[in-house]
Short mmCIF file of C-alpha atoms in Angstrom, two decimals:
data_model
loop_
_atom_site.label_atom_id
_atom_site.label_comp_id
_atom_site.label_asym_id
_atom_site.label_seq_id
_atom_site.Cartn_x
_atom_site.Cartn_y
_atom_site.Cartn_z
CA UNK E 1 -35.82 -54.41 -4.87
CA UNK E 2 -32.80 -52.59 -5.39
CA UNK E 3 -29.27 -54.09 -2.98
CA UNK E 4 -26.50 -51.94 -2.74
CA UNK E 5 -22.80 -53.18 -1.89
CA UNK E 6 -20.19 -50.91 -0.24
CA UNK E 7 -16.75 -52.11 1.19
CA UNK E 8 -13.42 -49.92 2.49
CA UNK E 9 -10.42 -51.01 0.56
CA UNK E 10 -5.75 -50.52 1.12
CA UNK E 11 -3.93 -52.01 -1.50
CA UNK E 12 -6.39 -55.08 -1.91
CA UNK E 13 -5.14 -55.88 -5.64
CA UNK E 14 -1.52 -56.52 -4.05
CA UNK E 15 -3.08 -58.50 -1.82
CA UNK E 16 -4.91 -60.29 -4.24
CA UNK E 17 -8.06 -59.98 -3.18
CA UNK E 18 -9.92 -57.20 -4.89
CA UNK E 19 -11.08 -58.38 -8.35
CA UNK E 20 -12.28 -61.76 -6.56
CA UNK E 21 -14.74 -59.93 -4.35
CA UNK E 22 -15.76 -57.47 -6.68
CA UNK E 23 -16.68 -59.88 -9.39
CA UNK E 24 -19.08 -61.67 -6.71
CA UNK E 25 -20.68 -58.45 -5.48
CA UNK E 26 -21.58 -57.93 -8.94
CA UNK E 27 -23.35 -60.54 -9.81
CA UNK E 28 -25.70 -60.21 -7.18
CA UNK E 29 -25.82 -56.09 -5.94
CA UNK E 30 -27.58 -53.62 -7.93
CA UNK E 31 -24.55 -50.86 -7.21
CA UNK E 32 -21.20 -51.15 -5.10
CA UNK E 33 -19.93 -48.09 -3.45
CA UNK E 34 -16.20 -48.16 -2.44
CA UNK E 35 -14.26 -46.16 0.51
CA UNK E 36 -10.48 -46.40 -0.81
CA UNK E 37 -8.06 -45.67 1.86
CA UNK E 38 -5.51 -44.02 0.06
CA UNK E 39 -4.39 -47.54 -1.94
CA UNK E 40 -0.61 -47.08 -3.26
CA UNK E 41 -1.25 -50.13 -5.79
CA UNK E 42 -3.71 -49.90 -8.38
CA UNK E 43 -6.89 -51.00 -6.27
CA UNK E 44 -8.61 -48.13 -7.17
CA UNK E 45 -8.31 -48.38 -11.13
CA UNK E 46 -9.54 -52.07 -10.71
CA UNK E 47 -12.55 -50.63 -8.74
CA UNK E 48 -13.43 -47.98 -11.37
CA UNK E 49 -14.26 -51.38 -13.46
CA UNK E 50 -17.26 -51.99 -11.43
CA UNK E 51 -18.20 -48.64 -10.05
CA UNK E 52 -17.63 -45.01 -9.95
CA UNK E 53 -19.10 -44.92 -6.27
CA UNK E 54 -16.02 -44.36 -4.81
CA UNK E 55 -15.02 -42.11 -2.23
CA UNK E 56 -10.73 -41.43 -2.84
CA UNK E 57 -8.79 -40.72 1.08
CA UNK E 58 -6.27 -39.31 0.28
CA UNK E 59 -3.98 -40.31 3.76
CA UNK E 60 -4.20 -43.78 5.20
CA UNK E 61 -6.41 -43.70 8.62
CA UNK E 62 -6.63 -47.03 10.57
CA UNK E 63 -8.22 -45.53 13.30
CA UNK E 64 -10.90 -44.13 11.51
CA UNK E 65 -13.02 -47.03 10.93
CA UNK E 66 -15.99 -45.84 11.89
CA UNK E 67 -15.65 -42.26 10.14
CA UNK E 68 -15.02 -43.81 7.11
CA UNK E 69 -18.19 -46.39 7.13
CA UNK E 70 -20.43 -43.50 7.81
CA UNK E 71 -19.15 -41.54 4.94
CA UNK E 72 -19.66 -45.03 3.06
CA UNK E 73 -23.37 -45.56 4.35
CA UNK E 74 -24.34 -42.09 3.11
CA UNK E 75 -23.17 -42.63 -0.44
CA UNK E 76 -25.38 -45.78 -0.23
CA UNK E 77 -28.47 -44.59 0.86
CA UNK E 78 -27.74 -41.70 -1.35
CA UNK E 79 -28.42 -44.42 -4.46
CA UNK E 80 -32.14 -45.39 -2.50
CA UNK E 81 -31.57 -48.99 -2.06
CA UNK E 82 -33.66 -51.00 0.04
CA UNK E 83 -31.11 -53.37 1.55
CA UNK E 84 -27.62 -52.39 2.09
CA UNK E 85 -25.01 -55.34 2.12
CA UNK E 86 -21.35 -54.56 3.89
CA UNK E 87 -18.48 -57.02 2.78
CA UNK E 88 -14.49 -56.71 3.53
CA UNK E 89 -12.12 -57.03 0.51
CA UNK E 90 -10.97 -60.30 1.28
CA UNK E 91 -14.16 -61.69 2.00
CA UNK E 92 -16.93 -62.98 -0.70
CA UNK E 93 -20.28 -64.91 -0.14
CA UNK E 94 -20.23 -68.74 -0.37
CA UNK E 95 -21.74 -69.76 -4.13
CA UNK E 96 -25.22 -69.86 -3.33
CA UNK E 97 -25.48 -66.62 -1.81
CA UNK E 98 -25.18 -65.00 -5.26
CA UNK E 99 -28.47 -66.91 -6.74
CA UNK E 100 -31.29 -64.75 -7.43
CA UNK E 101 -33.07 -67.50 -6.06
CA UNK E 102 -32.74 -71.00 -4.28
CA UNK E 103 -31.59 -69.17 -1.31
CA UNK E 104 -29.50 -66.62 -2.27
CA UNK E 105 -28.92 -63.48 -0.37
CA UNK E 106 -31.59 -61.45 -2.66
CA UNK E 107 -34.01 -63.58 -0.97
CA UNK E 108 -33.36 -62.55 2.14
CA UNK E 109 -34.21 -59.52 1.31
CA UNK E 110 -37.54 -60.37 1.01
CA UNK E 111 -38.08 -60.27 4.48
CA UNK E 112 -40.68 -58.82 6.48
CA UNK E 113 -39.36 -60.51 9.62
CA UNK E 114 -36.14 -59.10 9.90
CA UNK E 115 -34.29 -55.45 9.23
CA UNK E 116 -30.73 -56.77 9.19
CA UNK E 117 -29.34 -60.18 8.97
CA UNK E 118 -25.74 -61.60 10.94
CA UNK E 119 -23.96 -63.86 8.47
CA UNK E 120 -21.41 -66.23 9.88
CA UNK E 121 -17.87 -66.31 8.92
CA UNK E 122 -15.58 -68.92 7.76
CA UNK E 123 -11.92 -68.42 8.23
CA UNK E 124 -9.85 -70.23 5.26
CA UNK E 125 -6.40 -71.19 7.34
CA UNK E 126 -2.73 -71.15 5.21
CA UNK E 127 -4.93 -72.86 2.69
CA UNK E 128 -7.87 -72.35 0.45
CA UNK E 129 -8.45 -75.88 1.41
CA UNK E 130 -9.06 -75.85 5.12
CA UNK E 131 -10.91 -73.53 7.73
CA UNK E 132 -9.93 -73.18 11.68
CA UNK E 133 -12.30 -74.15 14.37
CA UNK E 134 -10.55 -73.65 17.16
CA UNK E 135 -9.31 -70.22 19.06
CA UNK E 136 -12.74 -68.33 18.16
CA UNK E 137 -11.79 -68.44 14.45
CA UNK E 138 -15.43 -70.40 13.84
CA UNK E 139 -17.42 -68.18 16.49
CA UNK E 140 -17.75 -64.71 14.43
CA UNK E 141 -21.29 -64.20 13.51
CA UNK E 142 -21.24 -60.67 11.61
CA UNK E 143 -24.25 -58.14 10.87
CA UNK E 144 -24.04 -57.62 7.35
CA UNK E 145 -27.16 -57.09 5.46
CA UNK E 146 -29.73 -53.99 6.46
CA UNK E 147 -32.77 -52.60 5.77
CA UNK E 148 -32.79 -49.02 4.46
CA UNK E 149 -35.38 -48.05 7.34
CA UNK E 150 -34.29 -44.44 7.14
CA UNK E 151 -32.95 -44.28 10.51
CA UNK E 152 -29.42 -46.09 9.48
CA UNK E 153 -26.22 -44.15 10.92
CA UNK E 154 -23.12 -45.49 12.20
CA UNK E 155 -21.86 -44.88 15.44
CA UNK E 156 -18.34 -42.66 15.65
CA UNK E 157 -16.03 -44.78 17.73
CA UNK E 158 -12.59 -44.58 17.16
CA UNK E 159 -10.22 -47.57 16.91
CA UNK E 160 -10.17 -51.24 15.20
CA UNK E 161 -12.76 -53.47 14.73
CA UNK E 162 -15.42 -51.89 16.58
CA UNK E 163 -19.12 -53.18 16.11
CA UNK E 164 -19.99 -50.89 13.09
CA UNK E 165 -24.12 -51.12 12.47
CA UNK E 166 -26.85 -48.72 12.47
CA UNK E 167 -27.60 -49.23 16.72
CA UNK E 168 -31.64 -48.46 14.87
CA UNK E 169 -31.48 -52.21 13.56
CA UNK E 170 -33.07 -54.23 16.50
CA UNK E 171 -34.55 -57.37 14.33
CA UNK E 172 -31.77 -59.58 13.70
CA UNK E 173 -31.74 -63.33 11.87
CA UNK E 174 -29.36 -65.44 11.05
CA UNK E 175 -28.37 -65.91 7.35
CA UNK E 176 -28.12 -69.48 6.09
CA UNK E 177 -24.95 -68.46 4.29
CA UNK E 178 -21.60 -68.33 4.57
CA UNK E 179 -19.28 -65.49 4.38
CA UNK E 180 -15.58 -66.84 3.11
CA UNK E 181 -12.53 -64.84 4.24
CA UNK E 182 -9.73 -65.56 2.74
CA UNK E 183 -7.54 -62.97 5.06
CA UNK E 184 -5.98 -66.28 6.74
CA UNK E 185 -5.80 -68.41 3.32
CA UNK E 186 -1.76 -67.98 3.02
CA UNK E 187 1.28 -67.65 5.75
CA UNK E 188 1.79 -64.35 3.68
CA UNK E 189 -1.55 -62.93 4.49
CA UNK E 190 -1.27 -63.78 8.38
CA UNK E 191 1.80 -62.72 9.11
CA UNK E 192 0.96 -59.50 6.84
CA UNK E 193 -1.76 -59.12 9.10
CA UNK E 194 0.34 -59.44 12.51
CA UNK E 195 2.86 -57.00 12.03
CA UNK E 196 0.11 -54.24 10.88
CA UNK E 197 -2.05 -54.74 13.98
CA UNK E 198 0.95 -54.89 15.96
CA UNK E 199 2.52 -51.89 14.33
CA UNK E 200 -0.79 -49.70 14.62
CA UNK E 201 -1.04 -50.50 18.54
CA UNK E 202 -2.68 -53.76 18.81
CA UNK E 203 -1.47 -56.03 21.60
CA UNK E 204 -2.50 -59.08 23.85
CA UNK E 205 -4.63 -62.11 22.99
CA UNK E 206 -6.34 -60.38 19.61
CA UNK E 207 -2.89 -59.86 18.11
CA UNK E 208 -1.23 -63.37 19.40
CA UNK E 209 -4.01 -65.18 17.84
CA UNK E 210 -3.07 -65.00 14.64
CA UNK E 211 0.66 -67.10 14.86
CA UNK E 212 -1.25 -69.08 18.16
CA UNK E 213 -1.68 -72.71 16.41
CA UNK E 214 -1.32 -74.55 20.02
CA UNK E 215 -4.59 -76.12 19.77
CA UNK E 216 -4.94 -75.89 16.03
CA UNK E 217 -8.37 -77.57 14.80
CA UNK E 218 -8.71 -77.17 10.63
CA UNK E 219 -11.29 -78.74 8.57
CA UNK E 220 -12.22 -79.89 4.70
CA UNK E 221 -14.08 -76.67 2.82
CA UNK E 222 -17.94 -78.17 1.67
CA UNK E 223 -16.97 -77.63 -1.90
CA UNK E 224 -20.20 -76.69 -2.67
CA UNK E 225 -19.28 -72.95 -1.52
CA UNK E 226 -17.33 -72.09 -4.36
CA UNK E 227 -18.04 -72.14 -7.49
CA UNK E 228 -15.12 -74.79 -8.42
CA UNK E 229 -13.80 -77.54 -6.07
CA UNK E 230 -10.95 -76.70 -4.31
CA UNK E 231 -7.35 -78.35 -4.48
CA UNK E 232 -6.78 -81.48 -2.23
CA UNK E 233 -3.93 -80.68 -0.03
CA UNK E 234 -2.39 -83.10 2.63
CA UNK E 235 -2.86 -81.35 5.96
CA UNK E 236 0.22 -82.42 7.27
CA UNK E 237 1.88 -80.54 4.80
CA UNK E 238 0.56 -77.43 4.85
CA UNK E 239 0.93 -77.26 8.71
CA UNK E 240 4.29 -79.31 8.91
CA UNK E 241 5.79 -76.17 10.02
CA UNK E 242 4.19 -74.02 12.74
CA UNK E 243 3.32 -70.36 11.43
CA UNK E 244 4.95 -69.13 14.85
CA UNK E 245 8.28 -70.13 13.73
CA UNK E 246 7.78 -67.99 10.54
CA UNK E 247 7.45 -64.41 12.50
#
């Protein structure tokens, strides 16, 4: 059984993000393939580390999302896998899900059940040591892993976070497994993140969710997603002061 990895990357190593999910894909994906969106750091010497699957833009086009995961789809299936796993940069699979066994995502590849699987999504907020509940930040159920059925092809829809699988996937469970982002883990990273969206066009309740902490709702990481506890902070001190008031 043969599980290929593929991810779009901008300037992840300044981000700090890169080499973390990289090193987790690895243990657990037969071959990553990489759509670098014209990175002005050195993301894409860190990704020639662990692969030379990687397709080089050479301008930086937000609102080609879908464009770009099609070109990244094809240079998958061109390596015949049989399951096809889609991560972001700043993401990585809880612990677990890298076992070749007890659980892990190889094993859900198994399947004759399924043809994709939705994996939910755990939002780390300010803190490596919390994640949000509240504002839809625990809701996000994402679908991640497919079967190569020989029918996969993305839909070209232009714009931001559109809903970017193969429409040919109909049979979809639910992954015991956690998917990690660590996009919200700082005030850096958030803020980062508000005055891109905002800058490319993005407006409304999407973008003012980020600095919203009105009805903040954070809880204790299980530590038994990583693959070392993480640090005890005091909650009160790592949301004394509301992110809003940082913009």
């Amino acid at each position: 059984m043969k599980l290929c990895g593929f991810l779009s990357i901008h300037n992840e190593v300044e981000k700090g993000n890169l080499r973390r999910c990289l090193e987790s894909l690895a243990t657990y994906c037969d071959c990553i393939v990489i759509y670098d969106d014209a990175s002005t750091d050195n993301s894409v010497e860190v990704a020639k580390e662990f692969t030379d699957l990687i397709i080089e833009g050479k301008v930086n086009e937000w609102g080609k999302e879908a464009e770009h995961r099609q070109e990244l789809l094809q240079l998958a299936l061109a390596q015949k896998p049989d399951w096809i796993f889609w991560i972001d940069a700043d993401e990585v699979i809880e612990a677990r899900g890298e076992s070749f066994e007890n659980g892990g995502i190889r094993d859900l590849c198994k399947s004759e059940e399924f043809d994709c699987y939705a994996f939910h999504e755990t939002n780390l907020w300010r803190s490596e040591s919390f994640y949000r509940v509240d504002n839809s930040y625990n809701d996000g159920w994402f679908c991640r892993l497919w079967k190569n059925t020989g029918e996969l092809e993305i839909e070209n829809k232009p714009g931001l976070h559109q809903r970017l699988v193969p429409p040919s996937l109909k049979s979809e469970g639910r992954a015991p497994l956690q998917i990690i982002h660590y996009g919200f883990a700082s005030d850096s990273n958030i803020l980062d993140k508000y005055h891109t969206y905002k800058q490319h066009g993005q407006t409304g309740w999407a973008l003012h969710r980020l600095v919203d902490e009105r009805t903040l709702h954070v809880k204790r990481v299980n530590p038994l997603w990583f693959h070392s506890s993480p640090v005890e902070r005091d909650p009160n001190e790592v949301y004394r002061i509301p992110l809003v008031n940082k913009l």
